[in-house]
PDB file of C-alpha atoms in Angstrom:
ATOM      1  CA  MET S 143      96.788  82.690 120.790  1.00  0.00           C
ATOM      2  CA  LYS S 144      97.159  83.361 117.063  1.00  0.00           C
ATOM      3  CA  TYR S 145      93.360  83.446 116.760  1.00  0.00           C
ATOM      4  CA  GLU S 146      93.155  86.010 119.560  1.00  0.00           C
ATOM      5  CA  ARG S 147      95.745  88.219 117.884  1.00  0.00           C
ATOM      6  CA  SER S 148      93.884  87.984 114.564  1.00  0.00           C
ATOM      7  CA  THR S 149      90.611  88.867 116.268  1.00  0.00           C
ATOM      8  CA  SER S 150      92.213  91.807 118.030  1.00  0.00           C
ATOM      9  CA  ALA S 151      93.705  93.076 114.758  1.00  0.00           C
ATOM     10  CA  MET S 152      90.378  92.770 112.947  1.00  0.00           C
ATOM     11  CA  VAL S 153      88.541  94.606 115.726  1.00  0.00           C
ATOM     12  CA  GLU S 154      91.134  97.388 115.704  1.00  0.00           C
ATOM     13  CA  SER S 155      90.916  97.686 111.908  1.00  0.00           C
ATOM     14  CA  ALA S 156      87.121  97.821 112.056  1.00  0.00           C
ATOM     15  CA  LEU S 157      87.123 100.468 114.796  1.00  0.00           C
ATOM     16  CA  VAL S 158      89.511 102.722 112.857  1.00  0.00           C
ATOM     17  CA  ALA S 159      87.435 102.241 109.702  1.00  0.00           C
ATOM     18  CA  LEU S 160      84.269 103.163 111.626  1.00  0.00           C
ATOM     19  CA  ILE S 161      85.844 106.252 113.222  1.00  0.00           C
ATOM     20  CA  VAL S 162      87.101 107.536 109.862  1.00  0.00           C
ATOM     21  CA  THR S 163      83.714 106.875 108.248  1.00  0.00           C
ATOM     22  CA  ILE S 164      81.878 108.769 110.987  1.00  0.00           C
ATOM     23  CA  ILE S 165      84.230 111.738 110.633  1.00  0.00           C
ATOM     24  CA  VAL S 166      83.809 111.786 106.849  1.00  0.00           C
ATOM     25  CA  LEU S 167      80.034 111.494 106.953  1.00  0.00           C
ATOM     26  CA  THR S 168      79.523 114.189 109.606  1.00  0.00           C
ATOM     27  CA  ILE S 169      81.352 116.866 107.595  1.00  0.00           C
ATOM     28  CA  GLY S 170      78.086 117.852 105.901  1.00  0.00           C
ATOM     29  CA  TYR S 171      76.470 118.499 109.288  1.00  0.00           C
ATOM     30  CA  ILE S 172      79.445 119.860 111.223  1.00  0.00           C
ATOM     31  CA  PRO S 173      81.866 121.497 108.730  1.00  0.00           C
ATOM     32  CA  PHE S 174      84.481 122.053 111.433  1.00  0.00           C
ATOM     33  CA  ILE S 175      84.952 118.276 111.609  1.00  0.00           C
ATOM     34  CA  GLY S 176      86.385 118.489 108.099  1.00  0.00           C
ATOM     35  CA  TYR S 177      89.747 119.540 109.531  1.00  0.00           C
ATOM     36  CA  LEU S 178      90.083 116.098 111.096  1.00  0.00           C
ATOM     37  CA  THR S 179      90.119 114.471 107.650  1.00  0.00           C
ATOM     38  CA  ALA S 180      93.650 115.837 107.249  1.00  0.00           C
ATOM     39  CA  PHE S 181      94.661 113.140 109.770  1.00  0.00           C
ATOM     40  CA  MET S 182      92.837 110.356 107.928  1.00  0.00           C
ATOM     41  CA  PRO S 183      96.091 108.800 106.582  1.00  0.00           C
ATOM     42  CA  ALA S 184      97.575 108.768 110.095  1.00  0.00           C
ATOM     43  CA  MET S 185      94.614 106.764 111.437  1.00  0.00           C
ATOM     44  CA  PHE S 186      94.982 104.116 108.746  1.00  0.00           C
ATOM     45  CA  ALA S 187      98.788 104.169 109.013  1.00  0.00           C
ATOM     46  CA  VAL S 188      98.671 103.241 112.717  1.00  0.00           C
ATOM     47  CA  VAL S 189      96.779 100.053 111.808  1.00  0.00           C
ATOM     48  CA  TRP S 190      99.190  99.424 108.917  1.00  0.00           C
ATOM     49  CA  ILE S 191     102.199  99.726 111.229  1.00  0.00           C
ATOM     50  CA  ARG S 192     100.829  97.848 114.245  1.00  0.00           C
ATOM     51  CA  ARG S 193      98.943  95.050 112.497  1.00  0.00           C
ATOM     52  CA  GLY S 194     100.542  94.766 109.072  1.00  0.00           C
ATOM     53  CA  ARG S 195      99.721  95.548 105.452  1.00  0.00           C
ATOM     54  CA  HIS S 196      96.695  93.256 105.186  1.00  0.00           C
ATOM     55  CA  TYR S 197      94.830  94.877 108.065  1.00  0.00           C
ATOM     56  CA  GLY S 198      95.838  98.364 106.912  1.00  0.00           C
ATOM     57  CA  VAL S 199      94.346  97.721 103.470  1.00  0.00           C
ATOM     58  CA  LEU S 200      91.311  96.091 105.091  1.00  0.00           C
ATOM     59  CA  SER S 201      90.671  99.136 107.254  1.00  0.00           C
ATOM     60  CA  VAL S 202      90.825 101.505 104.268  1.00  0.00           C
ATOM     61  CA  CYS S 203      88.590  99.310 102.101  1.00  0.00           C
ATOM     62  CA  VAL S 204      85.968  98.785 104.816  1.00  0.00           C
ATOM     63  CA  SER S 205      85.703 102.524 105.480  1.00  0.00           C
ATOM     64  CA  SER S 206      85.390 103.240 101.770  1.00  0.00           C
ATOM     65  CA  ILE S 207      82.769 100.532 101.231  1.00  0.00           C
ATOM     66  CA  ILE S 208      80.638 101.753 104.152  1.00  0.00           C
ATOM     67  CA  SER S 209      80.684 105.314 102.779  1.00  0.00           C
ATOM     68  CA  PHE S 210      79.709 104.047  99.334  1.00  0.00           C
ATOM     69  CA  ILE S 211      76.853 101.890 100.648  1.00  0.00           C
ATOM     70  CA  LEU S 212      75.468 104.823 102.643  1.00  0.00           C
ATOM     71  CA  GLY S 213      75.310 106.867  99.431  1.00  0.00           C
ATOM     72  CA  PHE S 214      78.533 108.895  99.609  1.00  0.00           C
ATOM     73  CA  PRO S 215      80.561 107.767  96.566  1.00  0.00           C
ATOM     74  CA  VAL S 216      82.772 110.864  96.489  1.00  0.00           C
ATOM     75  CA  GLU S 217      83.764 110.421 100.126  1.00  0.00           C
ATOM     76  CA  ALA S 218      84.383 106.720  99.468  1.00  0.00           C
ATOM     77  CA  PHE S 219      86.800 107.520  96.652  1.00  0.00           C
ATOM     78  CA  MET S 220      88.546 110.217  98.727  1.00  0.00           C
ATOM     79  CA  THR S 221      89.065 107.689 101.510  1.00  0.00           C
ATOM     80  CA  LEU S 222      90.730 105.271  99.103  1.00  0.00           C
ATOM     81  CA  ALA S 223      92.805 107.804  97.186  1.00  0.00           C
ATOM     82  CA  TYR S 224      93.797 110.212  99.954  1.00  0.00           C
ATOM     83  CA  GLY S 225      93.719 108.114 103.114  1.00  0.00           C
ATOM     84  CA  GLY S 226      94.818 104.836 101.572  1.00  0.00           C
ATOM     85  CA  ILE S 227      97.721 105.946  99.379  1.00  0.00           C
ATOM     86  CA  ILE S 228      99.388 108.221 101.938  1.00  0.00           C
ATOM     87  CA  ALA S 229      98.865 105.683 104.748  1.00  0.00           C
ATOM     88  CA  ALA S 230     100.471 102.971 102.621  1.00  0.00           C
ATOM     89  CA  PHE S 231     103.543 105.061 101.784  1.00  0.00           C
ATOM     90  CA  MET S 232     104.129 106.359 105.314  1.00  0.00           C
ATOM     91  CA  GLY S 233     103.090 103.168 107.095  1.00  0.00           C
ATOM     92  CA  GLU S 234     105.468 101.069 105.037  1.00  0.00           C
ATOM     93  CA  GLY S 235     108.266 103.578 105.594  1.00  0.00           C
ATOM     94  CA  ILE S 236     107.885 103.374 109.380  1.00  0.00           C
ATOM     95  CA  ARG S 237     107.583  99.575 109.251  1.00  0.00           C
ATOM     96  CA  GLN S 238     110.911  99.483 107.416  1.00  0.00           C
ATOM     97  CA  LYS S 239     112.478 101.640 110.183  1.00  0.00           C
ATOM     98  CA  LEU S 240     113.366 104.467 107.816  1.00  0.00           C
ATOM     99  CA  LYS S 241     114.471 107.857 109.096  1.00  0.00           C
ATOM    100  CA  ALA S 242     111.821 110.472 109.793  1.00  0.00           C
ATOM    101  CA  SER S 243     112.966 112.583 106.824  1.00  0.00           C
ATOM    102  CA  GLN S 244     112.676 109.560 104.528  1.00  0.00           C
ATOM    103  CA  VAL S 245     109.198 108.724 105.823  1.00  0.00           C
ATOM    104  CA  ILE S 246     108.098 112.325 105.288  1.00  0.00           C
ATOM    105  CA  LEU S 247     109.535 112.201 101.752  1.00  0.00           C
ATOM    106  CA  LEU S 248     107.550 109.021 101.066  1.00  0.00           C
ATOM    107  CA  GLY S 249     104.448 110.672 102.495  1.00  0.00           C
ATOM    108  CA  ALA S 250     104.951 113.729 100.271  1.00  0.00           C
ATOM    109  CA  ILE S 251     105.253 111.470  97.217  1.00  0.00           C
ATOM    110  CA  GLY S 252     102.113 109.595  98.281  1.00  0.00           C
ATOM    111  CA  ALA S 253     100.221 112.855  98.858  1.00  0.00           C
ATOM    112  CA  ALA S 254     101.238 114.240  95.455  1.00  0.00           C
ATOM    113  CA  LEU S 255     100.258 110.934  93.824  1.00  0.00           C
ATOM    114  CA  SER S 256      96.889 110.918  95.582  1.00  0.00           C
ATOM    115  CA  SER S 257      96.226 114.492  94.397  1.00  0.00           C
ATOM    116  CA  VAL S 258      97.009 113.500  90.816  1.00  0.00           C
ATOM    117  CA  VAL S 259      94.698 110.478  91.083  1.00  0.00           C
ATOM    118  CA  ILE S 260      91.860 112.532  92.605  1.00  0.00           C
ATOM    119  CA  PHE S 261      92.045 115.325  90.029  1.00  0.00           C
ATOM    120  CA  ALA S 262      92.489 112.895  87.122  1.00  0.00           C
ATOM    121  CA  PHE S 263      89.414 110.950  88.254  1.00  0.00           C
ATOM    122  CA  THR S 264      87.472 114.196  88.706  1.00  0.00           C
ATOM    123  CA  GLU S 265      88.403 115.323  85.199  1.00  0.00           C
ATOM    124  CA  LEU S 266      87.398 111.923  83.813  1.00  0.00           C
ATOM    125  CA  LEU S 267      83.926 112.169  85.373  1.00  0.00           C
ATOM    126  CA  THR S 268      83.203 115.882  85.043  1.00  0.00           C
ATOM    127  CA  GLY S 269      85.498 117.011  82.245  1.00  0.00           C
ATOM    128  CA  VAL S 270      86.886 119.738  84.519  1.00  0.00           C
ATOM    129  CA  GLY S 271      90.620 119.513  85.215  1.00  0.00           C
ATOM    130  CA  LEU S 272      92.717 121.141  87.912  1.00  0.00           C
ATOM    131  CA  THR S 273      94.040 123.891  85.621  1.00  0.00           C
ATOM    132  CA  GLN S 274      90.486 124.660  84.530  1.00  0.00           C
ATOM    133  CA  ILE S 275      89.399 124.961  88.160  1.00  0.00           C
ATOM    134  CA  PHE S 276      92.118 127.579  88.758  1.00  0.00           C
ATOM    135  CA  THR S 277      91.227 129.379  85.528  1.00  0.00           C
ATOM    136  CA  GLU S 278      87.508 129.504  86.350  1.00  0.00           C
ATOM    137  CA  ALA S 279      88.247 130.779  89.866  1.00  0.00           C
ATOM    138  CA  ILE S 280      90.375 133.601  88.435  1.00  0.00           C
ATOM    139  CA  GLU S 281      87.717 134.404  85.813  1.00  0.00           C
ATOM    140  CA  GLU S 282      85.044 134.665  88.521  1.00  0.00           C
ATOM    141  CA  THR S 283      87.286 137.031  90.466  1.00  0.00           C
ATOM    142  CA  LYS S 284      87.799 139.149  87.337  1.00  0.00           C
ATOM    143  CA  ALA S 285      84.044 139.240  86.793  1.00  0.00           C
ATOM    144  CA  MET S 286      83.535 140.492  90.361  1.00  0.00           C
ATOM    145  CA  ILE S 287      86.153 143.206  89.780  1.00  0.00           C
ATOM    146  CA  SER S 288      84.428 144.248  86.552  1.00  0.00           C
ATOM    147  CA  ALA S 289      81.068 144.424  88.326  1.00  0.00           C
ATOM    148  CA  ALA S 290      82.495 146.583  91.092  1.00  0.00           C
ATOM    149  CA  ASP S 291      82.460 150.353  90.748  1.00  0.00           C
ATOM    150  CA  LEU S 292      86.221 150.819  90.317  1.00  0.00           C
ATOM    151  CA  ASP S 293      88.321 153.285  88.395  1.00  0.00           C
ATOM    152  CA  PRO S 294      88.840 151.906  84.821  1.00  0.00           C
ATOM    153  CA  THR S 295      92.631 152.141  85.156  1.00  0.00           C
ATOM    154  CA  ILE S 296      92.640 150.210  88.452  1.00  0.00           C
ATOM    155  CA  ALA S 297      90.244 147.612  87.040  1.00  0.00           C
ATOM    156  CA  THR S 298      92.503 147.123  83.981  1.00  0.00           C
ATOM    157  CA  ASP S 299      95.614 146.727  86.161  1.00  0.00           C
ATOM    158  CA  LEU S 300      93.848 144.204  88.391  1.00  0.00           C
ATOM    159  CA  GLY S 301      92.706 142.264  85.313  1.00  0.00           C
ATOM    160  CA  LYS S 302      96.293 142.090  84.024  1.00  0.00           C
ATOM    161  CA  GLN S 303      97.514 140.918  87.421  1.00  0.00           C
ATOM    162  CA  MET S 304      94.843 138.196  87.439  1.00  0.00           C
ATOM    163  CA  ASP S 305      95.926 137.036  83.982  1.00  0.00           C
ATOM    164  CA  LEU S 306      99.543 136.901  85.141  1.00  0.00           C
ATOM    165  CA  LEU S 307      98.494 134.981  88.251  1.00  0.00           C
ATOM    166  CA  THR S 308      96.649 132.448  86.081  1.00  0.00           C
ATOM    167  CA  VAL S 309      99.766 131.806  83.991  1.00  0.00           C
ATOM    168  CA  GLN S 310     101.961 131.510  87.102  1.00  0.00           C
ATOM    169  CA  MET S 311      99.568 129.096  88.800  1.00  0.00           C
ATOM    170  CA  LYS S 312      99.464 126.867  85.726  1.00  0.00           C
ATOM    171  CA  ASN S 313     103.257 126.829  85.455  1.00  0.00           C
ATOM    172  CA  MET S 314     103.765 126.215  89.186  1.00  0.00           C
ATOM    173  CA  LEU S 315     101.076 123.558  89.569  1.00  0.00           C
ATOM    174  CA  PRO S 316     103.522 120.617  90.057  1.00  0.00           C
ATOM    175  CA  PHE S 317     105.432 122.598  92.700  1.00  0.00           C
ATOM    176  CA  ILE S 318     102.170 123.484  94.478  1.00  0.00           C
ATOM    177  CA  LEU S 319     101.234 119.792  94.599  1.00  0.00           C
ATOM    178  CA  ILE S 320     104.681 118.916  95.984  1.00  0.00           C
ATOM    179  CA  MET S 321     104.457 121.645  98.643  1.00  0.00           C
ATOM    180  CA  SER S 322     100.968 120.647  99.753  1.00  0.00           C
ATOM    181  CA  GLY S 323     102.082 117.012  99.804  1.00  0.00           C
ATOM    182  CA  MET S 324     105.054 117.852 102.017  1.00  0.00           C
ATOM    183  CA  PHE S 325     102.916 119.718 104.560  1.00  0.00           C
ATOM    184  CA  THR S 326     100.388 116.874 104.546  1.00  0.00           C
ATOM    185  CA  ALA S 327     103.181 114.362 105.174  1.00  0.00           C
ATOM    186  CA  ILE S 328     104.686 116.411 108.026  1.00  0.00           C
ATOM    187  CA  LEU S 329     101.281 116.793 109.674  1.00  0.00           C
ATOM    188  CA  ASN S 330     100.468 113.098 109.429  1.00  0.00           C
ATOM    189  CA  HIS S 331     103.958 111.997 110.509  1.00  0.00           C
ATOM    190  CA  TRP S 332     103.521 114.052 113.675  1.00  0.00           C
ATOM    191  CA  ALA S 333     100.107 112.468 114.292  1.00  0.00           C
ATOM    192  CA  ILE S 334     101.407 108.935 113.622  1.00  0.00           C
ATOM    193  CA  THR S 335     104.347 109.265 116.014  1.00  0.00           C
ATOM    194  CA  LYS S 336     102.155 110.769 118.735  1.00  0.00           C
ATOM    195  CA  GLY S 337      99.590 108.001 118.338  1.00  0.00           C
ATOM    196  CA  LEU S 338     102.151 105.195 118.340  1.00  0.00           C
ATOM    197  CA  LYS S 339     103.978 106.558 121.374  1.00  0.00           C
ATOM    198  CA  ARG S 340     100.749 106.718 123.355  1.00  0.00           C
ATOM    199  CA  ILE S 341     100.291 102.985 122.823  1.00  0.00           C
ATOM    200  CA  ARG S 342     103.998 102.415 123.612  1.00  0.00           C
ATOM    201  CA  TYR S 343     104.995 101.354 120.129  1.00  0.00           C
ATOM    202  CA  GLU S 344     108.673 102.055 119.420  1.00  0.00           C
ATOM    203  CA  VAL S 345     109.165 104.646 116.688  1.00  0.00           C
ATOM    204  CA  PRO S 346     112.567 105.840 115.419  1.00  0.00           C
ATOM    205  CA  GLU S 347     113.313 109.238 116.918  1.00  0.00           C
ATOM    206  CA  ALA S 348     112.899 112.101 114.467  1.00  0.00           C
ATOM    207  CA  GLY S 349     116.002 113.859 115.714  1.00  0.00           C
ATOM    208  CA  LYS S 350     116.528 117.586 116.051  1.00  0.00           C
ATOM    209  CA  PHE S 351     115.910 119.887 113.109  1.00  0.00           C
ATOM    210  CA  ARG S 352     119.299 121.532 113.574  1.00  0.00           C
ATOM    211  CA  ASP S 353     120.937 118.184 112.766  1.00  0.00           C
ATOM    212  CA  PHE S 354     118.930 117.671 109.562  1.00  0.00           C
ATOM    213  CA  GLU S 355     121.289 116.745 106.750  1.00  0.00           C
ATOM    214  CA  LEU S 356     120.628 116.105 103.079  1.00  0.00           C
ATOM    215  CA  PRO S 357     122.308 113.100 101.449  1.00  0.00           C
ATOM    216  CA  LYS S 358     125.535 114.084  99.705  1.00  0.00           C
ATOM    217  CA  ASN S 359     124.249 112.994  96.298  1.00  0.00           C
ATOM    218  CA  VAL S 360     121.344 115.484  96.461  1.00  0.00           C
ATOM    219  CA  PHE S 361     123.612 118.245  95.145  1.00  0.00           C
ATOM    220  CA  LEU S 362     124.663 116.202  92.126  1.00  0.00           C
ATOM    221  CA  GLY S 363     121.087 115.045  91.534  1.00  0.00           C
ATOM    222  CA  SER S 364     119.808 118.635  91.655  1.00  0.00           C
ATOM    223  CA  MET S 365     122.398 119.795  89.144  1.00  0.00           C
ATOM    224  CA  ILE S 366     121.522 116.914  86.811  1.00  0.00           C
ATOM    225  CA  MET S 367     117.792 117.724  87.005  1.00  0.00           C
ATOM    226  CA  MET S 368     118.436 121.391  86.245  1.00  0.00           C
ATOM    227  CA  LEU S 369     120.724 120.468  83.349  1.00  0.00           C
ATOM    228  CA  LEU S 370     118.151 118.082  81.881  1.00  0.00           C
ATOM    229  CA  SER S 371     115.367 120.676  82.182  1.00  0.00           C
ATOM    230  CA  TRP S 372     117.626 123.238  80.458  1.00  0.00           C
ATOM    231  CA  LEU S 373     118.460 120.775  77.675  1.00  0.00           C
ATOM    232  CA  SER S 374     114.755 120.085  77.160  1.00  0.00           C
ATOM    233  CA  GLY S 375     114.330 123.805  76.492  1.00  0.00           C
ATOM    234  CA  VAL S 376     117.258 123.876  74.070  1.00  0.00           C
ATOM    235  CA  MET S 377     115.797 120.897  72.199  1.00  0.00           C
ATOM    236  CA  GLY S 378     112.276 122.357  72.275  1.00  0.00           C
ATOM    237  CA  LEU S 379     110.697 119.416  74.098  1.00  0.00           C
ATOM    238  CA  GLY S 380     107.306 120.236  75.634  1.00  0.00           C
ATOM    239  CA  ASN S 381     106.740 123.126  78.027  1.00  0.00           C
ATOM    240  CA  SER S 382     110.381 123.480  79.014  1.00  0.00           C
ATOM    241  CA  ASP S 383     109.913 126.828  80.797  1.00  0.00           C
ATOM    242  CA  ALA S 384     107.353 125.368  83.207  1.00  0.00           C
ATOM    243  CA  LEU S 385     109.580 122.319  83.767  1.00  0.00           C
ATOM    244  CA  PHE S 386     112.629 124.452  84.558  1.00  0.00           C
ATOM    245  CA  ILE S 387     110.637 126.726  86.894  1.00  0.00           C
ATOM    246  CA  ASN S 388     109.279 123.783  88.888  1.00  0.00           C
ATOM    247  CA  VAL S 389     112.676 122.062  89.094  1.00  0.00           C
ATOM    248  CA  MET S 390     114.266 125.324  90.240  1.00  0.00           C
ATOM    249  CA  LEU S 391     111.573 125.909  92.881  1.00  0.00           C
ATOM    250  CA  VAL S 392     111.967 122.386  94.277  1.00  0.00           C
ATOM    251  CA  VAL S 393     115.780 122.683  94.381  1.00  0.00           C
ATOM    252  CA  VAL S 394     115.625 126.069  96.104  1.00  0.00           C
ATOM    253  CA  LEU S 395     113.091 124.761  98.643  1.00  0.00           C
ATOM    254  CA  VAL S 396     115.155 121.666  99.487  1.00  0.00           C
ATOM    255  CA  PHE S 397     118.409 123.560 100.007  1.00  0.00           C
ATOM    256  CA  SER S 398     116.602 126.350 101.878  1.00  0.00           C
ATOM    257  CA  ILE S 399     115.416 123.765 104.407  1.00  0.00           C
ATOM    258  CA  GLN S 400     119.032 122.586 104.751  1.00  0.00           C
ATOM    259  CA  GLY S 401     120.143 126.202 105.172  1.00  0.00           C
ATOM    260  CA  ALA S 402     117.509 126.783 107.868  1.00  0.00           C
ATOM    261  CA  ALA S 403     118.839 123.755 109.767  1.00  0.00           C
ATOM    262  CA  VAL S 404     122.363 125.216 109.594  1.00  0.00           C
ATOM    263  CA  ALA S 405     121.085 128.589 110.841  1.00  0.00           C
ATOM    264  CA  VAL S 406     119.328 126.976 113.816  1.00  0.00           C
ATOM    265  CA  PHE S 407     122.470 124.900 114.548  1.00  0.00           C
ATOM    266  CA  PHE S 408     124.546 128.100 114.576  1.00  0.00           C
ATOM    267  CA  MET S 409     122.121 129.801 116.988  1.00  0.00           C
ATOM    268  CA  TYR S 410     122.266 126.865 119.410  1.00  0.00           C
ATOM    269  CA  ARG S 411     126.044 126.684 119.096  1.00  0.00           C
ATOM    270  CA  GLN S 412     126.359 130.372 119.956  1.00  0.00           C
ATOM    271  CA  LYS S 413     124.066 129.772 122.943  1.00  0.00           C
ATOM    272  CA  PHE S 414     121.225 132.017 121.786  1.00  0.00           C
ATOM    273  CA  PRO S 415     118.389 132.122 124.349  1.00  0.00           C
ATOM    274  CA  ARG S 416     115.670 129.617 123.505  1.00  0.00           C
ATOM    275  CA  ALA S 417     113.097 132.400 123.179  1.00  0.00           C
ATOM    276  CA  ALA S 418     115.338 134.121 120.620  1.00  0.00           C
ATOM    277  CA  VAL S 419     115.721 130.899 118.624  1.00  0.00           C
ATOM    278  CA  VAL S 420     111.949 130.425 118.552  1.00  0.00           C
ATOM    279  CA  ALA S 421     111.342 134.085 117.626  1.00  0.00           C
ATOM    280  CA  LEU S 422     113.926 134.019 114.823  1.00  0.00           C
ATOM    281  CA  SER S 423     112.576 130.700 113.525  1.00  0.00           C
ATOM    282  CA  VAL S 424     109.014 132.043 113.413  1.00  0.00           C
ATOM    283  CA  GLY S 425     110.280 135.208 111.731  1.00  0.00           C
ATOM    284  CA  GLY S 426     112.127 133.107 109.171  1.00  0.00           C
ATOM    285  CA  ILE S 427     108.917 131.247 108.317  1.00  0.00           C
ATOM    286  CA  LEU S 428     106.879 134.454 108.048  1.00  0.00           C
ATOM    287  CA  PHE S 429     109.497 136.217 105.919  1.00  0.00           C
ATOM    288  CA  TYR S 430     110.661 133.169 103.995  1.00  0.00           C
ATOM    289  CA  SER S 431     110.341 134.951 100.646  1.00  0.00           C
ATOM    290  CA  MET S 432     112.952 137.512 101.760  1.00  0.00           C
ATOM    291  CA  LEU S 433     115.297 134.919 103.316  1.00  0.00           C
ATOM    292  CA  GLN S 434     114.894 132.302 100.594  1.00  0.00           C
ATOM    293  CA  PHE S 435     118.064 133.121  98.652  1.00  0.00           C
ATOM    294  CA  PRO S 436     120.464 133.411 101.661  1.00  0.00           C
ATOM    295  CA  LEU S 437     119.073 130.172 103.126  1.00  0.00           C
ATOM    296  CA  PHE S 438     119.483 128.494  99.727  1.00  0.00           C
ATOM    297  CA  VAL S 439     123.137 129.605  99.540  1.00  0.00           C
ATOM    298  CA  LEU S 440     123.743 128.477 103.125  1.00  0.00           C
ATOM    299  CA  GLY S 441     122.230 125.076 102.351  1.00  0.00           C
ATOM    300  CA  MET S 442     124.390 124.699  99.238  1.00  0.00           C
ATOM    301  CA  LEU S 443     127.532 125.588 101.204  1.00  0.00           C
ATOM    302  CA  GLU S 444     126.626 123.050 103.898  1.00  0.00           C
ATOM    303  CA  THR S 445     126.240 120.311 101.289  1.00  0.00           C
ATOM    304  CA  ILE S 446     129.496 121.207  99.518  1.00  0.00           C
ATOM    305  CA  ILE S 447     131.918 122.063 102.347  1.00  0.00           C
ATOM    306  CA  ASN S 448     130.150 120.703 105.484  1.00  0.00           C
ATOM    307  CA  LEU S 449     129.854 123.927 107.500  1.00  0.00           C
ATOM    308  CA  ARG S 450     128.553 122.273 110.675  1.00  0.00           C
ATOM    309  CA  GLY S 451     131.304 119.686 110.596  1.00  0.00           C
ATOM    310  CA  ARG S 452     133.905 122.447 110.424  1.00  0.00           C
ATOM    311  CA  MET S 453     132.238 124.270 113.331  1.00  0.00           C
ATOM    312  CA  ARG S 454     132.383 121.111 115.433  1.00  0.00           C
ATOM    313  CA  SER S 455     136.020 120.419 114.569  1.00  0.00           C
ATOM    314  CA  ASN S 456     137.010 123.971 115.517  1.00  0.00           C
ATOM    315  CA  ALA S 457     135.399 123.672 118.941  1.00  0.00           C
TER     316      ALA S 457
END
């Protein structure tokens, strides 16, 4: 019986490895298939969760080795760094029965780590780093503007805006990696849960977004991080401005998500029509830049004085 289970696990690992390899190798012929690589970690994570760590690692390694043997070293490394790292973080989180928010947080950390590994390896081989890629892209855009037949004043203003954008992108690079990692984790968590439920594997329920709640120590931790980043500026340690900006952006994002959950909770509590809740939620996403500060304040108030708890107690 044990032998049969081992054989079944090996076959499943091999099939997943083969499917991922086929998807990766057909991107050059059918570019649209490239979108499926976003779900690569989810495919490996299902094996990791169902069959254990050994078979999860085996599946990743086999897929990477096949790609390398067939003459696709870049794709082989991407499979290891992107698919393997995120699958390990999220797969282990689900195996440990963590909450959905905690699994997504682990996935975001894994995605950010995989991005750092990929770009560090790329810079090691080519000498071109991530900041240089952004800079060269902006410089090419400026060259196109200069070549165009534009009014000199407009061309000068656009050039200044491009220079400002370059500085902002360099300063916000850590935050951009965190944001992209979070979206990657959310996407793959959705795919993992859907896949596991189809094969009747028990997964902890994600819960409703309106009940999302940050741990109480997040407020204290955020204040400590902001204080430390401010002190680094006072002491003149490194690029303190960039550090403070990224810490501030992460703090605002986290508490804005909490504030959005409170807003949705309020709409359901006041018995808003479902269509109105959906419309307002979509509008909030589209106009997030305008609603960022009020959502941030609402999230802070929820963490400090427990707004939803007071609403429930007053019912």
